[in-house]
XYZ file of C-alpha atoms in Angstrom:
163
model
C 60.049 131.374 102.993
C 60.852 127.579 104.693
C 61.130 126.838 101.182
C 64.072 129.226 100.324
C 65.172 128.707 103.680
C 65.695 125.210 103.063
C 67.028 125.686 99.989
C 69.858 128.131 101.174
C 70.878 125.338 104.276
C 71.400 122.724 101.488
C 73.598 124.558 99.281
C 75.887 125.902 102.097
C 76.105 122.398 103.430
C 77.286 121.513 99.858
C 79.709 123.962 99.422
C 81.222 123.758 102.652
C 81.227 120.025 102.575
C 83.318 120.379 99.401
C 85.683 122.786 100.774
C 86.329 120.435 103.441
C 86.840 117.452 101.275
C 90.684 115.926 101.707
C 90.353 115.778 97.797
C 89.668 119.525 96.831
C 92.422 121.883 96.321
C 91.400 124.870 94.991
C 93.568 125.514 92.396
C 95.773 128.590 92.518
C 98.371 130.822 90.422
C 101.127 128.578 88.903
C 98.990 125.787 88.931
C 98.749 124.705 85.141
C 94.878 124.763 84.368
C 92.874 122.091 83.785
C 91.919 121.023 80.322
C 88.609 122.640 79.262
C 86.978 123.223 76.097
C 83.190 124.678 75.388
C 81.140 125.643 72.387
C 80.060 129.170 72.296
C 76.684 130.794 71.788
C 77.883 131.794 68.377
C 79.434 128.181 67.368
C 82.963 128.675 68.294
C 85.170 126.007 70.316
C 86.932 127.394 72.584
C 90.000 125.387 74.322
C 91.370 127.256 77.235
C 95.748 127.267 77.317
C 95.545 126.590 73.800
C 98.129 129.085 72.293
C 96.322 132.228 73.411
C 95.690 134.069 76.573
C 92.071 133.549 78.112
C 90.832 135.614 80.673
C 87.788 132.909 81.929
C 84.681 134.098 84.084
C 82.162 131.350 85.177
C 78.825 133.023 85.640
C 75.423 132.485 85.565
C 72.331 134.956 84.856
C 70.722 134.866 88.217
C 73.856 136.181 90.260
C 73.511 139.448 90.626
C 77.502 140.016 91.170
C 78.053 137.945 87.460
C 75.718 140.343 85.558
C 77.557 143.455 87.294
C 81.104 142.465 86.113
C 80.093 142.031 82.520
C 80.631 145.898 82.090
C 84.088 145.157 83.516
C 84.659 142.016 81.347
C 83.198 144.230 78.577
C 85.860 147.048 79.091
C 88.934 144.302 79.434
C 87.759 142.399 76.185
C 87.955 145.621 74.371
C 91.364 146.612 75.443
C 93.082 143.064 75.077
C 91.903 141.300 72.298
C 93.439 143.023 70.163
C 96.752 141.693 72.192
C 94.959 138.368 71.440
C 93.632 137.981 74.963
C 90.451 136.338 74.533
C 87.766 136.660 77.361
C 85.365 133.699 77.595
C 82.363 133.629 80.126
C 81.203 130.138 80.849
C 77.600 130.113 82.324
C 76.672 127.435 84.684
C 72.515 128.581 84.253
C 70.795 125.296 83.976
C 68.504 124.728 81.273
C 68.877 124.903 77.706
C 70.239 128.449 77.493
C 67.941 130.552 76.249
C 68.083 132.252 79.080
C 71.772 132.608 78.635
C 71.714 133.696 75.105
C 68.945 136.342 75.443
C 71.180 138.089 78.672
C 74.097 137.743 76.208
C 72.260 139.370 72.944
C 70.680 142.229 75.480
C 73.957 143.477 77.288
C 75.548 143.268 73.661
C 78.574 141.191 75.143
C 81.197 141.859 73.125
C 83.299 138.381 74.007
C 82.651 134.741 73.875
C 80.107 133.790 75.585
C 79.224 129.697 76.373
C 76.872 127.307 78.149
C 77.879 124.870 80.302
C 74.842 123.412 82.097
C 76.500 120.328 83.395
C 79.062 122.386 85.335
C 81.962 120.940 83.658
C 84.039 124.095 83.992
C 83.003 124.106 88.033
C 84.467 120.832 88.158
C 87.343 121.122 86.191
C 88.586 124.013 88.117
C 87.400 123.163 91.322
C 85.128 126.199 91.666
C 82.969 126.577 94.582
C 80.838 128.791 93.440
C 79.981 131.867 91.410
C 81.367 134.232 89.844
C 84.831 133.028 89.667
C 87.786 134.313 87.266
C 90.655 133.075 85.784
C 93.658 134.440 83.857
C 95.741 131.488 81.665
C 98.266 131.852 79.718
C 98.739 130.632 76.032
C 100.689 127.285 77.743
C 97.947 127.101 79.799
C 99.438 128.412 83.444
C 96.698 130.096 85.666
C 98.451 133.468 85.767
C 95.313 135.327 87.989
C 92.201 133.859 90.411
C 89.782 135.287 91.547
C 86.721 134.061 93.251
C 83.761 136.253 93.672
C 83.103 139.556 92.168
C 85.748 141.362 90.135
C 84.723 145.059 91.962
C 88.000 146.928 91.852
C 90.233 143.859 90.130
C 89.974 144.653 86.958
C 93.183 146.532 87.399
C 95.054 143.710 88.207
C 94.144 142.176 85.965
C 95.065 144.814 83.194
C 98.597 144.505 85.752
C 99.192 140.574 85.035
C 98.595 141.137 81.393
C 100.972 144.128 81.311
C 103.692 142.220 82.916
């Protein structure tokens, strides 16, 4: 229990040190996104603001609110890719992603999934934590953030897209 304990002071100190930091900016809609670009599970790159829409989710396995919102993800992947919306969720698991790929192969996700152990995607768009959700356009514009769980946002997302 100290253990955990100890474990759970350190990583708010983190984040809220970051959050503090002069340097961090979260970044926000309008902001042009930062350039990212990950290998999926399946082989795929995948370069966000590349010429298509990308609805981008960074997860990881053991956060409870990430597996939830795959169903949700799931459901928006369906209706928009064929609009060439392409939804890509970027796990942060550490690892080699095993555990990654055998979440991904049991819920059946029907997008693009990657693995991004290093946190590359975290620090490219100044996340501070998990899950957190982006909407870019095909020049690469963040046109939707969100940061947490997606409960209830799904519709505005479907909204932005509509527009």
């Amino acid at each position: 229990m100290r253990r955990a304990l100890a474990c759970l002071a350190a990583l708010t100190m983190a984040c809220s040190t970051r959050a503090h930091d002069a340097a961090f900016r979260p970044l926000i809609v309008g902001d042009s996104a930062p350039a990212y670009a990950v290998r999926t599970l399946a082989g795929d790159s995948v370069r966000v603001g590349a010429g298509a829409p990308v609805l981008l989710n960074v997860w990881a396995t053991w956060c409870t609110s990430c597996r939830e919102e795959m169903a949700d993800l799931a459901a928006l992947e369906r209706s928009y890719a064929p609009r060439g919306v392409r939804v890509l969720a970027v796990s942060v698991d550490a690892g080699d992603g095993s555990r990654v790929r055998r979440f991904a192969e049991a819920e059946q996700l029907p997008f693009a999934v990657a693995h991004d152990p290093g946190g590359v995607v975290q620090q490219r768009f100044q996340a501070v934590g998990v899950p957190e959700t982006y909407l870019i356009s095909a020049d690469g514009r963040l046109l939707w953030v969100r940061r947490g769980g997606l409960h209830g946002a799904p519709a505005a997302v479907r909204a932005t897209l509509d527009s």
